[in-house]
Amino acid sequence: MQPQNQSAIRNPQSANKVAAIQMQVISGEPKKNIVRAEALLNEAAAGGAQVALLPELWTTGYSLDRLDDLAGEYGASTLQFLQDTASRLHMAIVGGSFAVKHPDGVYSTCHIIGPDGALLGSYSKEHLFPLLKEPQYLRPGTPGAVTNTPFGRWSTLICFDIRFPESARQYAYHGARVLWVPSEWPHPRLEHWRTLLRARAIENQFFVVAANRCGHGDNSHWCGHSTIIDPWGTILAEAEEEETILFADLDMAQVDAVRARIPCFEVQEEVEAIP
């Protein structure tokens, strides 16, 4: 199955400067985390970023026993904050994930917001991580869709989702050029994180931009190492374990170049055609 082209995008820019925001999160303190995130988003915009990515559950951390109340109180206002900030900074924001309350329960949801503040797409974490008791407090989302943006076609997976390669592959089949991965990924599984991110980039021949939590909290040591990887699997930027902002330029033409050099999708199409 060949990846879809970008015909739905009127004039996608050939190169985008992106920022992955690696931040410490104060568990159960949305107001404090929003203040910190705003400062980091301002810094990303000042550094020339056209798009910025936040980590997973960046407003609350793993304060899961309070998540229902926090989602009800802060879910809608957090989305409005991100939309207002994107519009003010003229910068698209991939809003990490935060708790959103629905009639059937609470979801960990990532919103893609355009540089004019428009909500372009949303994805709720599909694969919930049992070791951190997520299934007890969160509802699983459904498989995501590729989102049309002014910069091309984007997709999102959240943390544990990257262990399921079929999810990323479906995005590639539907024309994704960038995979955004907000996470709260802890030690001692750092090398899993680094390996899985590169694998998703190499096998799907698209960019992977991943923002992780750092520091200590919620009885875990979060490993940081936010990363930006190109379609060849080359690491363009990688953080250590301190709070920081990664920057990299994504040359969208590289996706087509890599797919032409090693035509994995053409081979897959031939295999599927065999009776």
Short mmCIF file of C-alpha atoms in Angstrom, two decimals:
data_model
loop_
_atom_site.label_atom_id
_atom_site.label_comp_id
_atom_site.label_asym_id
_atom_site.label_seq_id
_atom_site.Cartn_x
_atom_site.Cartn_y
_atom_site.Cartn_z
CA MET A 1 0.00 0.00 0.00
CA GLN A 2 1.56 3.28 -1.10
CA PRO A 3 1.52 6.25 1.27
CA GLN A 4 -0.97 8.89 0.19
CA ASN A 5 0.44 12.13 -1.18
CA GLN A 6 -0.10 15.61 0.21
CA SER A 7 -2.63 16.76 -2.37
CA ALA A 8 -5.01 17.81 0.39
CA ILE A 9 -2.49 20.39 1.55
CA ARG A 10 -2.54 23.54 -0.51
CA ASN A 11 1.02 24.78 -0.08
CA PRO A 12 2.92 22.84 2.60
CA GLN A 13 6.21 24.46 3.51
CA SER A 14 9.27 22.50 2.38
CA ALA A 15 11.10 22.95 5.70
CA ASN A 16 9.77 23.53 9.19
CA LYS A 17 11.65 24.49 12.34
CA VAL A 18 10.22 22.50 15.22
CA ALA A 19 10.73 22.45 18.98
CA ALA A 20 10.34 19.53 21.40
CA ILE A 21 9.77 20.84 24.93
CA GLN A 22 11.22 18.64 27.67
CA MET A 23 9.89 19.80 31.01
CA GLN A 24 9.55 18.86 34.63
CA VAL A 25 5.97 18.34 35.75
CA ILE A 26 4.59 19.08 39.21
CA SER A 27 2.14 16.31 39.95
CA GLY A 28 -1.44 17.46 40.48
CA GLU A 29 -0.66 21.17 39.96
CA PRO A 30 -2.14 22.28 36.61
CA LYS A 31 -1.85 26.01 37.31
CA LYS A 32 1.88 25.80 38.02
CA ASN A 33 2.51 23.54 35.04
CA ILE A 34 0.59 25.83 32.69
CA VAL A 35 2.66 28.82 33.81
CA ARG A 36 5.86 26.87 33.15
CA ALA A 37 4.63 25.58 29.81
CA GLU A 38 3.73 29.10 28.69
CA ALA A 39 7.27 30.30 29.43
CA LEU A 40 8.74 27.38 27.47
CA LEU A 41 6.38 27.94 24.54
CA ASN A 42 7.36 31.62 24.50
CA GLU A 43 11.02 30.54 24.43
CA ALA A 44 10.37 28.10 21.60
CA ALA A 45 8.71 30.81 19.52
CA ALA A 46 11.53 33.24 20.25
CA GLY A 47 13.93 30.56 18.98
CA GLY A 48 12.14 30.54 15.65
CA ALA A 49 10.03 27.42 16.04
CA GLN A 50 7.04 27.15 13.75
CA VAL A 51 5.74 24.19 15.72
CA ALA A 52 6.22 23.14 19.36
CA LEU A 53 5.46 19.82 21.07
CA LEU A 54 4.69 19.37 24.79
CA PRO A 55 5.01 16.12 26.82
CA GLU A 56 2.32 13.67 27.89
CA LEU A 57 0.07 14.57 30.87
CA TRP A 58 2.04 17.78 31.32
CA THR A 59 -0.65 19.54 33.35
CA THR A 60 -1.13 16.87 36.02
CA GLY A 61 1.55 14.19 35.81
CA TYR A 62 0.43 10.84 37.18
CA SER A 63 -1.90 12.22 39.82
CA LEU A 64 -4.30 9.54 38.63
CA ASP A 65 -6.47 9.36 41.74
CA ARG A 66 -7.38 13.04 41.19
CA LEU A 67 -7.53 12.90 37.42
CA ASP A 68 -11.31 12.84 37.13
CA ASP A 69 -11.66 16.07 39.12
CA LEU A 70 -8.67 17.75 37.46
CA ALA A 71 -9.92 16.86 33.99
CA GLY A 72 -13.32 18.34 34.76
CA GLU A 73 -11.82 21.53 36.15
CA TYR A 74 -8.94 22.12 33.73
CA GLY A 75 -9.61 20.15 30.52
CA ALA A 76 -11.50 22.81 28.56
CA SER A 77 -9.45 25.72 29.92
CA THR A 78 -6.18 23.99 29.01
CA LEU A 79 -7.29 23.58 25.42
CA GLN A 80 -8.29 27.25 25.34
CA PHE A 81 -4.89 28.20 26.76
CA LEU A 82 -3.14 26.29 23.98
CA GLN A 83 -5.33 27.83 21.28
CA ASP A 84 -4.80 31.35 22.63
CA THR A 85 -1.04 30.78 22.93
CA ALA A 86 -0.74 29.39 19.40
CA SER A 87 -2.62 32.39 18.02
CA ARG A 88 -0.57 34.87 20.06
CA LEU A 89 2.75 33.34 19.04
CA HIS A 90 1.69 32.50 15.46
CA MET A 91 3.10 29.03 16.14
CA ALA A 92 1.42 25.65 15.75
CA ILE A 93 1.29 23.58 18.94
CA VAL A 94 1.05 19.83 19.32
CA GLY A 95 -0.38 19.99 22.79
CA GLY A 96 1.28 17.00 24.42
CA SER A 97 -1.57 15.28 26.21
CA PHE A 98 -3.74 16.22 29.13
CA ALA A 99 -6.75 14.76 30.87
CA VAL A 100 -10.06 15.41 29.11
CA LYS A 101 -13.36 14.37 30.66
CA HIS A 102 -16.14 12.80 28.60
CA PRO A 103 -19.43 11.24 29.72
CA ASP A 104 -17.88 7.76 29.64
CA GLY A 105 -14.68 8.69 31.47
CA VAL A 106 -11.34 10.48 31.24
CA TYR A 107 -9.02 10.31 28.23
CA SER A 108 -5.39 11.35 27.73
CA THR A 109 -5.79 13.52 24.65
CA CYS A 110 -3.39 15.33 22.34
CA HIS A 111 -4.71 18.27 20.32
CA ILE A 112 -3.06 19.65 17.18
CA ILE A 113 -3.55 23.40 16.99
CA GLY A 114 -2.72 25.58 14.01
CA PRO A 115 -0.75 28.85 14.15
CA ASP A 116 -4.05 30.74 13.99
CA GLY A 117 -5.36 28.92 17.07
CA ALA A 118 -7.67 26.61 15.14
CA LEU A 119 -8.13 23.07 16.42
CA LEU A 120 -6.99 20.83 13.55
CA GLY A 121 -7.15 17.37 15.08
CA SER A 122 -7.19 15.32 18.26
CA TYR A 123 -5.99 11.89 19.33
CA SER A 124 -6.55 10.06 22.63
CA LYS A 125 -4.02 7.50 23.83
CA GLU A 126 -5.09 4.11 22.54
CA HIS A 127 -2.76 1.76 24.42
CA LEU A 128 -2.88 2.37 28.17
CA PHE A 129 0.18 1.40 30.22
CA PRO A 130 -0.67 -1.19 32.90
CA LEU A 131 2.56 -0.73 34.89
CA LEU A 132 1.47 2.81 35.78
CA LYS A 133 -2.16 1.73 36.36
CA GLU A 134 -3.49 3.84 33.47
CA PRO A 135 -6.31 1.37 32.62
CA GLN A 136 -7.78 1.92 36.09
CA TYR A 137 -8.20 5.66 35.57
CA LEU A 138 -8.26 6.34 31.82
CA ARG A 139 -10.36 5.25 28.89
CA PRO A 140 -8.54 3.96 25.78
CA GLY A 141 -8.86 6.00 22.61
CA THR A 142 -9.43 4.64 19.13
CA PRO A 143 -6.89 4.45 16.28
CA GLY A 144 -5.94 7.95 15.23
CA ALA A 145 -6.25 9.71 11.89
CA VAL A 146 -3.70 11.71 9.95
CA THR A 147 -4.25 15.46 10.36
CA ASN A 148 -3.97 18.01 7.57
CA THR A 149 -2.01 21.08 8.67
CA PRO A 150 -0.50 24.11 6.91
CA PHE A 151 2.86 22.29 7.21
CA GLY A 152 1.81 18.90 5.79
CA ARG A 153 0.20 15.74 7.14
CA TRP A 154 0.86 14.90 10.78
CA SER A 155 0.12 12.01 13.12
CA THR A 156 0.33 11.41 16.87
CA LEU A 157 1.11 8.51 19.17
CA ILE A 158 1.42 8.86 22.94
CA CYS A 159 4.19 7.17 24.93
CA PHE A 160 3.33 3.43 25.28
CA ASP A 161 1.71 3.57 21.82
CA ILE A 162 5.14 3.46 20.18
CA ARG A 163 5.50 -0.19 21.21
CA PHE A 164 2.77 -1.01 18.66
CA PRO A 165 4.35 -0.61 15.21
CA GLU A 166 1.11 -1.23 13.33
CA SER A 167 -0.26 2.09 14.62
CA ALA A 168 2.60 4.10 13.12
CA ARG A 169 2.46 2.06 9.91
CA GLN A 170 -1.17 2.94 9.32
CA TYR A 171 -0.29 6.61 9.64
CA ALA A 172 2.45 6.18 7.02
CA TYR A 173 0.01 4.44 4.67
CA HIS A 174 -2.31 7.44 5.00
CA GLY A 175 0.33 10.01 4.10
CA ALA A 176 1.84 11.08 7.44
CA ARG A 177 5.10 12.96 7.09
CA VAL A 178 5.73 13.60 10.79
CA LEU A 179 4.94 11.50 13.85
CA TRP A 180 4.65 13.49 17.09
CA VAL A 181 5.20 11.54 20.32
CA PRO A 182 4.42 13.21 23.68
CA SER A 183 5.56 11.00 26.54
CA GLU A 184 6.21 10.42 30.21
CA TRP A 185 8.78 7.64 29.81
CA PRO A 186 10.73 6.58 32.91
CA HIS A 187 13.97 4.85 33.75
CA PRO A 188 15.06 2.08 33.57
CA ARG A 189 13.67 1.75 30.02
CA LEU A 190 15.66 4.57 28.38
CA GLU A 191 17.19 2.36 25.70
CA HIS A 192 13.75 1.02 24.79
CA TRP A 193 12.63 4.62 24.25
CA ARG A 194 15.59 5.50 22.05
CA THR A 195 15.40 2.30 20.02
CA LEU A 196 11.65 2.33 19.45
CA LEU A 197 11.63 5.94 18.28
CA ARG A 198 14.38 5.29 15.73
CA ALA A 199 12.67 2.13 14.58
CA ARG A 200 9.39 3.95 13.95
CA ALA A 201 11.25 6.59 11.89
CA ILE A 202 13.29 4.09 9.87
CA GLU A 203 10.54 1.62 9.07
CA ASN A 204 7.99 4.29 8.12
CA GLN A 205 10.44 6.72 6.52
CA PHE A 206 9.02 9.82 8.18
CA PHE A 207 10.18 12.30 10.83
CA VAL A 208 9.65 11.48 14.50
CA VAL A 209 9.53 14.30 17.05
CA ALA A 210 9.30 13.13 20.68
CA ALA A 211 9.00 15.21 23.86
CA ASN A 212 9.45 13.49 27.21
CA ARG A 213 9.04 14.49 30.84
CA CYS A 214 12.21 14.85 32.91
CA GLY A 215 13.10 14.96 36.60
CA HIS A 216 11.62 13.03 39.52
CA GLY A 217 7.99 12.76 40.58
CA ASP A 218 5.06 10.37 40.93
CA ASN A 219 7.46 7.75 42.33
CA SER A 220 9.42 7.64 39.07
CA HIS A 221 12.60 9.02 37.53
CA TRP A 222 11.63 10.32 34.08
CA CYS A 223 14.40 9.77 31.59
CA GLY A 224 14.14 12.85 29.36
CA HIS A 225 16.08 12.29 26.12
CA SER A 226 13.51 14.02 23.98
CA THR A 227 14.51 13.36 20.40
CA ILE A 228 14.04 14.53 16.80
CA ILE A 229 14.78 11.91 14.13
CA ASP A 230 14.76 12.13 10.34
CA PRO A 231 13.27 9.58 7.90
CA TRP A 232 16.68 7.91 7.47
CA GLY A 233 16.86 7.27 11.21
CA THR A 234 19.47 9.96 11.88
CA ILE A 235 19.08 11.71 15.21
CA LEU A 236 18.91 15.43 14.45
CA ALA A 237 18.74 16.46 18.11
CA GLU A 238 18.58 14.66 21.44
CA ALA A 239 18.32 16.06 24.95
CA GLU A 240 19.95 14.77 28.11
CA GLU A 241 17.87 14.64 31.29
CA GLU A 242 17.48 18.29 32.24
CA GLU A 243 14.61 20.60 31.31
CA THR A 244 15.32 21.99 27.85
CA ILE A 245 13.97 22.79 24.39
CA LEU A 246 15.22 20.89 21.34
CA PHE A 247 15.21 22.56 17.94
CA ALA A 248 15.62 21.05 14.50
CA ASP A 249 14.75 21.86 10.90
CA LEU A 250 12.62 19.24 9.16
CA ASP A 251 13.19 19.19 5.40
CA MET A 252 9.98 17.66 4.12
CA ALA A 253 11.59 16.76 0.79
CA GLN A 254 13.69 14.23 2.68
CA VAL A 255 10.65 11.99 3.20
CA ASP A 256 10.23 11.50 -0.54
CA ALA A 257 13.98 11.16 -1.06
CA VAL A 258 14.31 8.37 1.49
CA ARG A 259 11.22 6.55 0.21
CA ALA A 260 12.62 6.70 -3.33
CA ARG A 261 16.03 5.45 -2.20
CA ILE A 262 14.61 2.42 -0.35
CA PRO A 263 11.08 1.81 -1.72
CA CYS A 264 9.67 -0.16 1.22
CA PHE A 265 6.08 0.76 0.45
CA GLU A 266 6.32 -0.36 -3.17
CA VAL A 267 7.66 -3.74 -2.02
CA GLN A 268 4.82 -4.03 0.50
CA GLU A 269 2.31 -3.26 -2.23
CA GLU A 270 3.73 -6.06 -4.41
CA VAL A 271 3.59 -8.52 -1.51
CA GLU A 272 -0.05 -7.67 -0.79
CA ALA A 273 -0.89 -8.21 -4.48
CA ILE A 274 0.33 -11.82 -4.47
CA PRO A 275 -2.76 -14.11 -4.45
#
